[in-house]
Amino acid sequence: MFLRLLRASLARGRRRFLLALLALALGSGVAAAALNVALDVGDKLARELRSFGANILILPQADTVPVEIGGVDLRPLSEGSFLREDDLVKLKKIFWRHHILAIAPYLYQQARLADGSTVQLVGTWFAKTLPLDDGTTFTTGLRALHPTWQREGHWPGDAADAEVLLGARLAARLSALPGSELILELPGGQPTRLRVQGIVATGGVEDEQAFVPLAWLQNLTGRAGSVRRAEVSALVTPDDAFAQRAPASMTPAEYDRWYCTPYVSSIAHQIGEALPNTDVRVVRRVAQAESALLIRIRWLMALVSLAALLAAALAMMSTMRAAVLERRREIALMKALGAAGVSLTGLFLTEATLVGVAGGIVGYGVGRVGAELIARTVFGAGVASNLWLGAVVLLLAVGVALAGTLLPLRQLYGYDPATILKET
Amino acid sequence: MFWRLVRRSFWQSQRRTRVALVALWLAAVVSAALLNLYFDARQKVGSELRRYGANMMVTPASVPAAGATELLDESLAADLERAAEGRLLQVLPFLYAVAEVSGQSVVLAGTWLDRAADLRAHAQLSGGWLEDPEDKERCLIGVAVASRFGFEPGHHLTVRYADREKPLQVAGVIRTGSQEDNAILVNLSVAQTLTAAPGKVSVLLGRGEGRPEALDALARALHAKFPGIVVKPLREMAESEARVLDRIQGMLWGTTAVVLLLTALSVLTTMTALATERRREVGLWKALGGSQRGITRLFLAEAALGAVLAGIAGAAPGVALSRWLGQQIFSSQVAIRWMTLPAAIGITLGVALLGTYVALRWVQRLEPAMILREN
């Protein structure tokens, strides 16, 4: 009897059923899209913020104080200590290895140009491919660390070739163009020819520098395998009150939690474990700005998703409400014919559940497409699919459908069926 | 006659219209809150980005001859800020010199420490800061310098440059993770006296506001006014900032539009339901010879009246909500943009009219006799 009633009701009210389904699918779909993007946006923006440069710096321990102006170490290579270039691959073996987005080592050397002026040579990786233990490779260097650098010409290679990437001001001073040659002289060395591969304009101190392949500079200076420092760009989670605490003061359980959260401090700590005898520093300006920004954005996105959820729920509720109220004459008639309130409610709620489940499933599909569309437009990359989001959306659709049915039903029960039947 | 009808139908069908009014009121609240927040978010996030530090650098235009260093005048800092008319802020001068402490080379950096609020905000400090710009006896030292020489706040050290010496007391030790860790920081005048360069600085750093193109234009304008200098936007900063801001704004735009759309949808369904419920009224009106246009006008006027009332009642709480949210998210007040009030009312009005119109189109297709008989 119940099933027959249900079937009949669904068949007769096909238009109404489809309308409710449409509203539910649309509402839950839009909510799903907004939630999906909002959940993913923190990660996307965290990556975006990495273009502000390195947030971790690795220096050799037991060093003399670096004589550093504008990020360049002015000490002669005979002074101070060095990091081993070969050790840097160990960064990709730490617990949070996948959060290490870029590494660039640096070796500095002053050289004299033909006109007698001095130039800062910076030996580094441009896009060096490191083989990893798991058989994959990791390509990193200046290009990965500074994705926004504007370059004219090509990047130099990472072999020990005499190639150079010139800073824009230096290039203008020397009237050098990509393809031209540069002659310079290292202290106590022979004049060397370098081929200008490209020119980079950053507006900063880099405009006065000359970037050369690290291997080439190491060979020329007899410093094979040595680097002065390394900059690391790591994807981090924003610092909270817990992250501010000193690891030494934590209980073992807290320490594990700290260690297994990608805070900038715990990643720096793990780098220190992987590279003993180094001084791993968190670049506080970058780390703090990043943290503050990410926290704000998370809040903003949480708020917007909440608003989307509420608005979706409202839209769906009003449709369900209209659908029930449209049938009040039917309800009154059934009641007048002696139908029990419970079985009536059961019929309507079963219908609502069916609509909710169908709407939720369709809505999740619509939402996935919508999220993909938004993410592609705004970030130029897709979003990760989130299965539990599907469950949330389904629950939302069913919940809203049930609430949207039950509330007006209760209101209708309050009236005498005779009044309703007479009114119409 | 028309207005009496509007008035009567509006007040007499209170119960029915209440739901519609609530939906419209919510639409007004949501659209006012989101619009107000949306317009301020870019600026708010932009001010967060200031923590990344300077994005403009000022250096001498001429190329230094071998061995020599070109310097700028300290007074340029104020001149540039004035000339930029608010587009260049927080200009700080720096004078760098490689000095010696106990026979080792250490960078000495002179600046206006009392005004270096930005440096102070991100530095981890043990000991005290140099508050007094006239303090010529004390210095801050970087953590690498402190650990190398074993200095602590209160200790004394002697800085030597060329043949001049300057005894200084350590006021505090700072850790920033970048170059300040390796330097001795003093007030600008101390560095100027030690290097015999009174009134001179090596570089000026400042913060320009706007997109990379605006910063480029500002740099050119300043260069034209002060030919002796080169003003350069730090591209990595400027462009990363613009990119991040565009992304966030794009996100907000998308989600705000989505929420407004959903709100519109809920108003639409409510208005449709309302019009459907009243089809008997429509049938009667038509049977009595009322014109189609008359009904449309009556219904639309009612919807407009409701929307304006709900909009007025909802826009103010919406703006208040956005201020509260701004306080929660950005810990600073979101400015009230008066434009959002009429905009929110306008959106509510548009949604209400659209919903009613769509509903009417559907109801109008019905024949009056059909409706009246059906009941």
PDB file of C-alpha atoms in Angstrom, chain A residues 190-410:
ATOM      1  CA  GLN A 190      93.863  33.931 -16.233  1.00  0.00           C
ATOM      2  CA  PRO A 191      91.294  35.935 -18.230  1.00  0.00           C
ATOM      3  CA  THR A 192      88.299  33.705 -18.926  1.00  0.00           C
ATOM      4  CA  ARG A 193      85.674  33.939 -21.617  1.00  0.00           C
ATOM      5  CA  LEU A 194      82.028  33.387 -20.783  1.00  0.00           C
ATOM      6  CA  ARG A 195      79.122  33.175 -23.184  1.00  0.00           C
ATOM      7  CA  VAL A 196      76.153  35.329 -22.160  1.00  0.00           C
ATOM      8  CA  GLN A 197      73.109  33.053 -22.323  1.00  0.00           C
ATOM      9  CA  GLY A 198      70.520  35.371 -20.902  1.00  0.00           C
ATOM     10  CA  ILE A 199      69.801  38.570 -19.022  1.00  0.00           C
ATOM     11  CA  VAL A 200      67.637  38.763 -15.919  1.00  0.00           C
ATOM     12  CA  ALA A 201      65.893  41.838 -14.493  1.00  0.00           C
ATOM     13  CA  THR A 202      64.755  41.614 -10.887  1.00  0.00           C
ATOM     14  CA  GLY A 203      65.117  45.213  -9.731  1.00  0.00           C
ATOM     15  CA  GLY A 204      67.175  43.976  -6.782  1.00  0.00           C
ATOM     16  CA  VAL A 205      70.842  43.255  -6.158  1.00  0.00           C
ATOM     17  CA  GLU A 206      70.695  40.432  -8.736  1.00  0.00           C
ATOM     18  CA  ASP A 207      70.716  43.108 -11.452  1.00  0.00           C
ATOM     19  CA  GLU A 208      74.400  43.724 -10.686  1.00  0.00           C
ATOM     20  CA  GLN A 209      75.420  40.074 -10.502  1.00  0.00           C
ATOM     21  CA  ALA A 210      76.530  37.390 -12.913  1.00  0.00           C
ATOM     22  CA  PHE A 211      75.081  33.911 -12.406  1.00  0.00           C
ATOM     23  CA  VAL A 212      77.287  31.071 -13.606  1.00  0.00           C
ATOM     24  CA  PRO A 213      76.976  27.275 -13.402  1.00  0.00           C
ATOM     25  CA  LEU A 214      78.075  26.111  -9.969  1.00  0.00           C
ATOM     26  CA  ALA A 215      80.274  23.329 -11.368  1.00  0.00           C
ATOM     27  CA  TRP A 216      82.131  25.803 -13.552  1.00  0.00           C
ATOM     28  CA  LEU A 217      82.861  28.183 -10.692  1.00  0.00           C
ATOM     29  CA  GLN A 218      83.904  25.303  -8.434  1.00  0.00           C
ATOM     30  CA  ASN A 219      86.373  24.049 -11.045  1.00  0.00           C
ATOM     31  CA  LEU A 220      87.803  27.484 -11.647  1.00  0.00           C
ATOM     32  CA  THR A 221      88.277  28.280  -7.966  1.00  0.00           C
ATOM     33  CA  GLY A 222      89.398  24.806  -6.928  1.00  0.00           C
ATOM     34  CA  ARG A 223      86.409  24.465  -4.625  1.00  0.00           C
ATOM     35  CA  ALA A 224      84.958  21.297  -6.127  1.00  0.00           C
ATOM     36  CA  GLY A 225      81.850  20.124  -4.286  1.00  0.00           C
ATOM     37  CA  SER A 226      81.651  23.183  -2.022  1.00  0.00           C
ATOM     38  CA  VAL A 227      78.912  25.758  -1.675  1.00  0.00           C
ATOM     39  CA  ARG A 228      78.663  28.745   0.635  1.00  0.00           C
ATOM     40  CA  ARG A 229      75.001  28.426   1.428  1.00  0.00           C
ATOM     41  CA  ALA A 230      71.767  26.970   0.141  1.00  0.00           C
ATOM     42  CA  GLU A 231      68.313  28.477  -0.066  1.00  0.00           C
ATOM     43  CA  VAL A 232      65.297  26.245   0.309  1.00  0.00           C
ATOM     44  CA  SER A 233      61.704  26.867  -0.610  1.00  0.00           C
ATOM     45  CA  ALA A 234      59.435  24.663   1.469  1.00  0.00           C
ATOM     46  CA  LEU A 235      55.666  24.417   1.415  1.00  0.00           C
ATOM     47  CA  VAL A 236      54.597  25.000   5.006  1.00  0.00           C
ATOM     48  CA  THR A 237      51.500  25.071   7.119  1.00  0.00           C
ATOM     49  CA  PRO A 238      50.890  28.385   8.893  1.00  0.00           C
ATOM     50  CA  ASP A 239      52.318  28.674  12.386  1.00  0.00           C
ATOM     51  CA  ASP A 240      49.846  28.498  15.248  1.00  0.00           C
ATOM     52  CA  ALA A 241      50.374  28.882  18.975  1.00  0.00           C
ATOM     53  CA  PHE A 242      51.594  25.274  19.160  1.00  0.00           C
ATOM     54  CA  ALA A 243      54.249  25.854  16.490  1.00  0.00           C
ATOM     55  CA  GLN A 244      55.672  28.760  18.498  1.00  0.00           C
ATOM     56  CA  ARG A 245      56.650  26.520  21.390  1.00  0.00           C
ATOM     57  CA  ALA A 246      60.203  25.299  21.795  1.00  0.00           C
ATOM     58  CA  PRO A 247      60.421  21.620  20.781  1.00  0.00           C
ATOM     59  CA  ALA A 248      62.524  20.935  23.873  1.00  0.00           C
ATOM     60  CA  SER A 249      59.584  21.806  26.141  1.00  0.00           C
ATOM     61  CA  MET A 250      57.172  19.361  24.489  1.00  0.00           C
ATOM     62  CA  THR A 251      55.991  15.985  25.757  1.00  0.00           C
ATOM     63  CA  PRO A 252      56.889  13.046  23.445  1.00  0.00           C
ATOM     64  CA  ALA A 253      53.344  13.026  22.027  1.00  0.00           C
ATOM     65  CA  GLU A 254      53.434  16.759  21.369  1.00  0.00           C
ATOM     66  CA  TYR A 255      56.877  16.433  19.844  1.00  0.00           C
ATOM     67  CA  ASP A 256      55.587  13.792  17.437  1.00  0.00           C
ATOM     68  CA  ARG A 257      52.704  16.014  16.469  1.00  0.00           C
ATOM     69  CA  TRP A 258      55.041  18.951  15.891  1.00  0.00           C
ATOM     70  CA  TYR A 259      57.496  16.771  13.949  1.00  0.00           C
ATOM     71  CA  CYS A 260      54.753  15.380  11.724  1.00  0.00           C
ATOM     72  CA  THR A 261      53.199  18.759  10.903  1.00  0.00           C
ATOM     73  CA  PRO A 262      54.848  20.725   8.090  1.00  0.00           C
ATOM     74  CA  TYR A 263      55.538  23.829  10.171  1.00  0.00           C
ATOM     75  CA  VAL A 264      58.489  25.786   8.851  1.00  0.00           C
ATOM     76  CA  SER A 265      60.258  25.150  12.163  1.00  0.00           C
ATOM     77  CA  SER A 266      59.829  21.364  12.006  1.00  0.00           C
ATOM     78  CA  ILE A 267      60.968  21.218   8.371  1.00  0.00           C
ATOM     79  CA  ALA A 268      64.032  23.295   9.303  1.00  0.00           C
ATOM     80  CA  HIS A 269      64.619  20.931  12.226  1.00  0.00           C
ATOM     81  CA  GLN A 270      64.470  17.887   9.926  1.00  0.00           C
ATOM     82  CA  ILE A 271      66.874  19.519   7.468  1.00  0.00           C
ATOM     83  CA  GLY A 272      69.233  20.057  10.397  1.00  0.00           C
ATOM     84  CA  GLU A 273      68.970  16.343  11.240  1.00  0.00           C
ATOM     85  CA  ALA A 274      69.689  15.377   7.635  1.00  0.00           C
ATOM     86  CA  LEU A 275      72.637  17.755   7.339  1.00  0.00           C
ATOM     87  CA  PRO A 276      74.638  17.696  10.568  1.00  0.00           C
ATOM     88  CA  ASN A 277      77.041  20.552  11.242  1.00  0.00           C
ATOM     89  CA  THR A 278      74.885  23.045   9.443  1.00  0.00           C
ATOM     90  CA  ASP A 279      73.067  26.077  10.689  1.00  0.00           C
ATOM     91  CA  VAL A 280      69.513  25.925   9.336  1.00  0.00           C
ATOM     92  CA  ARG A 281      67.745  29.251   9.642  1.00  0.00           C
ATOM     93  CA  VAL A 282      64.131  30.127   9.119  1.00  0.00           C
ATOM     94  CA  VAL A 283      63.844  33.347   7.137  1.00  0.00           C
ATOM     95  CA  ARG A 284      61.491  34.928   9.613  1.00  0.00           C
ATOM     96  CA  ARG A 285      60.238  37.751   7.429  1.00  0.00           C
ATOM     97  CA  VAL A 286      59.053  35.368   4.731  1.00  0.00           C
ATOM     98  CA  ALA A 287      57.822  32.712   7.137  1.00  0.00           C
ATOM     99  CA  GLN A 288      55.808  35.141   9.243  1.00  0.00           C
ATOM    100  CA  ALA A 289      54.268  36.964   6.308  1.00  0.00           C
ATOM    101  CA  GLU A 290      53.304  33.635   4.771  1.00  0.00           C
ATOM    102  CA  SER A 291      51.800  32.325   7.987  1.00  0.00           C
ATOM    103  CA  ALA A 292      49.752  35.428   8.612  1.00  0.00           C
ATOM    104  CA  LEU A 293      48.452  35.516   5.078  1.00  0.00           C
ATOM    105  CA  LEU A 294      47.532  31.831   4.952  1.00  0.00           C
ATOM    106  CA  ILE A 295      45.616  32.029   8.216  1.00  0.00           C
ATOM    107  CA  ARG A 296      43.626  35.017   6.951  1.00  0.00           C
ATOM    108  CA  ILE A 297      42.864  33.292   3.692  1.00  0.00           C
ATOM    109  CA  ARG A 298      41.710  30.123   5.424  1.00  0.00           C
ATOM    110  CA  TRP A 299      39.300  32.151   7.502  1.00  0.00           C
ATOM    111  CA  LEU A 300      38.056  33.981   4.466  1.00  0.00           C
ATOM    112  CA  MET A 301      37.477  30.767   2.576  1.00  0.00           C
ATOM    113  CA  ALA A 302      35.815  29.074   5.538  1.00  0.00           C
ATOM    114  CA  LEU A 303      33.454  32.015   5.772  1.00  0.00           C
ATOM    115  CA  VAL A 304      32.632  32.012   2.098  1.00  0.00           C
ATOM    116  CA  SER A 305      31.980  28.258   2.089  1.00  0.00           C
ATOM    117  CA  LEU A 306      29.711  28.648   5.075  1.00  0.00           C
ATOM    118  CA  ALA A 307      27.810  31.388   3.272  1.00  0.00           C
ATOM    119  CA  ALA A 308      27.548  29.167   0.193  1.00  0.00           C
ATOM    120  CA  LEU A 309      26.254  26.277   2.308  1.00  0.00           C
ATOM    121  CA  LEU A 310      23.675  28.465   4.022  1.00  0.00           C
ATOM    122  CA  ALA A 311      22.517  30.020   0.793  1.00  0.00           C
ATOM    123  CA  ALA A 312      22.278  26.588  -0.842  1.00  0.00           C
ATOM    124  CA  ALA A 313      20.280  25.255   2.104  1.00  0.00           C
ATOM    125  CA  LEU A 314      17.915  28.246   1.930  1.00  0.00           C
ATOM    126  CA  ALA A 315      17.379  27.855  -1.786  1.00  0.00           C
ATOM    127  CA  MET A 316      16.657  24.140  -1.462  1.00  0.00           C
ATOM    128  CA  MET A 317      14.408  24.588   1.570  1.00  0.00           C
ATOM    129  CA  SER A 318      12.259  27.159  -0.136  1.00  0.00           C
ATOM    130  CA  THR A 319      11.749  24.846  -3.102  1.00  0.00           C
ATOM    131  CA  MET A 320      10.821  21.884  -0.935  1.00  0.00           C
ATOM    132  CA  ARG A 321       8.518  24.081   1.080  1.00  0.00           C
ATOM    133  CA  ALA A 322       6.750  25.282  -2.024  1.00  0.00           C
ATOM    134  CA  ALA A 323       6.427  21.715  -3.238  1.00  0.00           C
ATOM    135  CA  VAL A 324       4.756  20.598  -0.017  1.00  0.00           C
ATOM    136  CA  LEU A 325       2.467  23.603   0.265  1.00  0.00           C
ATOM    137  CA  GLU A 326       1.323  23.063  -3.291  1.00  0.00           C
ATOM    138  CA  ARG A 327      -0.012  19.702  -2.162  1.00  0.00           C
ATOM    139  CA  ARG A 328      -1.856  20.847   0.916  1.00  0.00           C
ATOM    140  CA  ARG A 329      -5.229  20.091  -0.626  1.00  0.00           C
ATOM    141  CA  GLU A 330      -4.093  16.547  -1.276  1.00  0.00           C
ATOM    142  CA  ILE A 331      -2.806  16.265   2.276  1.00  0.00           C
ATOM    143  CA  ALA A 332      -6.022  17.598   3.720  1.00  0.00           C
ATOM    144  CA  LEU A 333      -8.019  15.138   1.653  1.00  0.00           C
ATOM    145  CA  MET A 334      -5.915  12.187   2.794  1.00  0.00           C
ATOM    146  CA  LYS A 335      -6.276  13.298   6.383  1.00  0.00           C
ATOM    147  CA  ALA A 336     -10.016  13.741   5.983  1.00  0.00           C
ATOM    148  CA  LEU A 337     -10.170  10.200   4.590  1.00  0.00           C
ATOM    149  CA  GLY A 338      -8.568   9.008   7.813  1.00  0.00           C
ATOM    150  CA  ALA A 339      -4.867   8.662   6.967  1.00  0.00           C
ATOM    151  CA  ALA A 340      -2.710   8.617  10.083  1.00  0.00           C
ATOM    152  CA  GLY A 341      -0.298  11.545  10.496  1.00  0.00           C
ATOM    153  CA  VAL A 342       2.601   9.138  10.851  1.00  0.00           C
ATOM    154  CA  SER A 343       2.070   7.321   7.577  1.00  0.00           C
ATOM    155  CA  LEU A 344       1.500  10.616   5.741  1.00  0.00           C
ATOM    156  CA  THR A 345       4.731  11.991   7.154  1.00  0.00           C
ATOM    157  CA  GLY A 346       6.464   8.746   6.231  1.00  0.00           C
ATOM    158  CA  LEU A 347       5.276   9.033   2.647  1.00  0.00           C
ATOM    159  CA  PHE A 348       6.461  12.598   2.284  1.00  0.00           C
ATOM    160  CA  LEU A 349       9.776  12.007   4.007  1.00  0.00           C
ATOM    161  CA  THR A 350      10.504   8.944   1.843  1.00  0.00           C
ATOM    162  CA  GLU A 351       9.843  11.072  -1.193  1.00  0.00           C
ATOM    163  CA  ALA A 352      12.076  13.811   0.181  1.00  0.00           C
ATOM    164  CA  THR A 353      14.871  11.326   0.872  1.00  0.00           C
ATOM    165  CA  LEU A 354      14.674   9.992  -2.682  1.00  0.00           C
ATOM    166  CA  VAL A 355      14.812  13.506  -4.097  1.00  0.00           C
ATOM    167  CA  GLY A 356      17.622  14.394  -1.683  1.00  0.00           C
ATOM    168  CA  VAL A 357      19.783  11.410  -2.611  1.00  0.00           C
ATOM    169  CA  ALA A 358      19.254  11.910  -6.329  1.00  0.00           C
ATOM    170  CA  GLY A 359      19.814  15.660  -6.040  1.00  0.00           C
ATOM    171  CA  GLY A 360      22.918  15.186  -3.924  1.00  0.00           C
ATOM    172  CA  ILE A 361      24.498  12.746  -6.367  1.00  0.00           C
ATOM    173  CA  VAL A 362      23.747  14.898  -9.394  1.00  0.00           C
ATOM    174  CA  GLY A 363      24.823  17.963  -7.390  1.00  0.00           C
ATOM    175  CA  TYR A 364      28.175  16.451  -6.478  1.00  0.00           C
ATOM    176  CA  GLY A 365      28.834  15.731 -10.153  1.00  0.00           C
ATOM    177  CA  VAL A 366      27.829  19.261 -11.121  1.00  0.00           C
ATOM    178  CA  GLY A 367      29.963  20.638  -8.292  1.00  0.00           C
ATOM    179  CA  ARG A 368      33.055  18.728  -9.420  1.00  0.00           C
ATOM    180  CA  VAL A 369      32.752  20.198 -12.895  1.00  0.00           C
ATOM    181  CA  GLY A 370      32.102  23.659 -11.445  1.00  0.00           C
ATOM    182  CA  ALA A 371      35.078  23.458  -9.081  1.00  0.00           C
ATOM    183  CA  GLU A 372      37.327  22.316 -11.902  1.00  0.00           C
ATOM    184  CA  LEU A 373      36.104  25.246 -13.993  1.00  0.00           C
ATOM    185  CA  ILE A 374      36.667  27.839 -11.250  1.00  0.00           C
ATOM    186  CA  ALA A 375      40.087  26.450 -10.341  1.00  0.00           C
ATOM    187  CA  ARG A 376      41.189  26.386 -13.978  1.00  0.00           C
ATOM    188  CA  THR A 377      40.101  29.988 -14.486  1.00  0.00           C
ATOM    189  CA  VAL A 378      41.594  31.367 -11.291  1.00  0.00           C
ATOM    190  CA  PHE A 379      44.648  29.174 -10.719  1.00  0.00           C
ATOM    191  CA  GLY A 380      45.233  27.552 -14.077  1.00  0.00           C
ATOM    192  CA  ALA A 381      45.201  24.140 -12.385  1.00  0.00           C
ATOM    193  CA  GLY A 382      42.531  21.642 -11.475  1.00  0.00           C
ATOM    194  CA  VAL A 383      41.363  20.716  -7.986  1.00  0.00           C
ATOM    195  CA  ALA A 384      41.896  17.477  -6.158  1.00  0.00           C
ATOM    196  CA  SER A 385      38.696  15.478  -5.874  1.00  0.00           C
ATOM    197  CA  ASN A 386      37.494  14.998  -2.349  1.00  0.00           C
ATOM    198  CA  LEU A 387      35.411  11.924  -1.671  1.00  0.00           C
ATOM    199  CA  TRP A 388      34.304  12.910   1.795  1.00  0.00           C
ATOM    200  CA  LEU A 389      33.073  16.148   0.285  1.00  0.00           C
ATOM    201  CA  GLY A 390      30.693  13.972  -1.732  1.00  0.00           C
ATOM    202  CA  ALA A 391      29.382  12.515   1.516  1.00  0.00           C
ATOM    203  CA  VAL A 392      28.958  16.005   3.002  1.00  0.00           C
ATOM    204  CA  VAL A 393      27.047  17.200  -0.038  1.00  0.00           C
ATOM    205  CA  LEU A 394      24.813  14.130  -0.054  1.00  0.00           C
ATOM    206  CA  LEU A 395      24.054  14.572   3.639  1.00  0.00           C
ATOM    207  CA  LEU A 396      23.361  18.249   3.073  1.00  0.00           C
ATOM    208  CA  ALA A 397      20.964  17.564   0.208  1.00  0.00           C
ATOM    209  CA  VAL A 398      19.063  14.854   2.122  1.00  0.00           C
ATOM    210  CA  GLY A 399      19.040  16.875   5.333  1.00  0.00           C
ATOM    211  CA  VAL A 400      17.752  19.982   3.652  1.00  0.00           C
ATOM    212  CA  ALA A 401      15.160  18.028   1.690  1.00  0.00           C
ATOM    213  CA  LEU A 402      13.886  16.395   4.904  1.00  0.00           C
ATOM    214  CA  ALA A 403      13.863  19.647   6.872  1.00  0.00           C
ATOM    215  CA  GLY A 404      12.240  21.484   3.986  1.00  0.00           C
ATOM    216  CA  THR A 405       9.467  18.887   3.931  1.00  0.00           C
ATOM    217  CA  LEU A 406       8.950  18.319   7.621  1.00  0.00           C
ATOM    218  CA  LEU A 407       8.587  21.970   8.653  1.00  0.00           C
ATOM    219  CA  PRO A 408       5.719  22.882   6.292  1.00  0.00           C
ATOM    220  CA  LEU A 409       4.081  19.479   6.954  1.00  0.00           C
ATOM    221  CA  ARG A 410       3.937  20.187  10.648  1.00  0.00           C
TER     222      ARG A 410
END
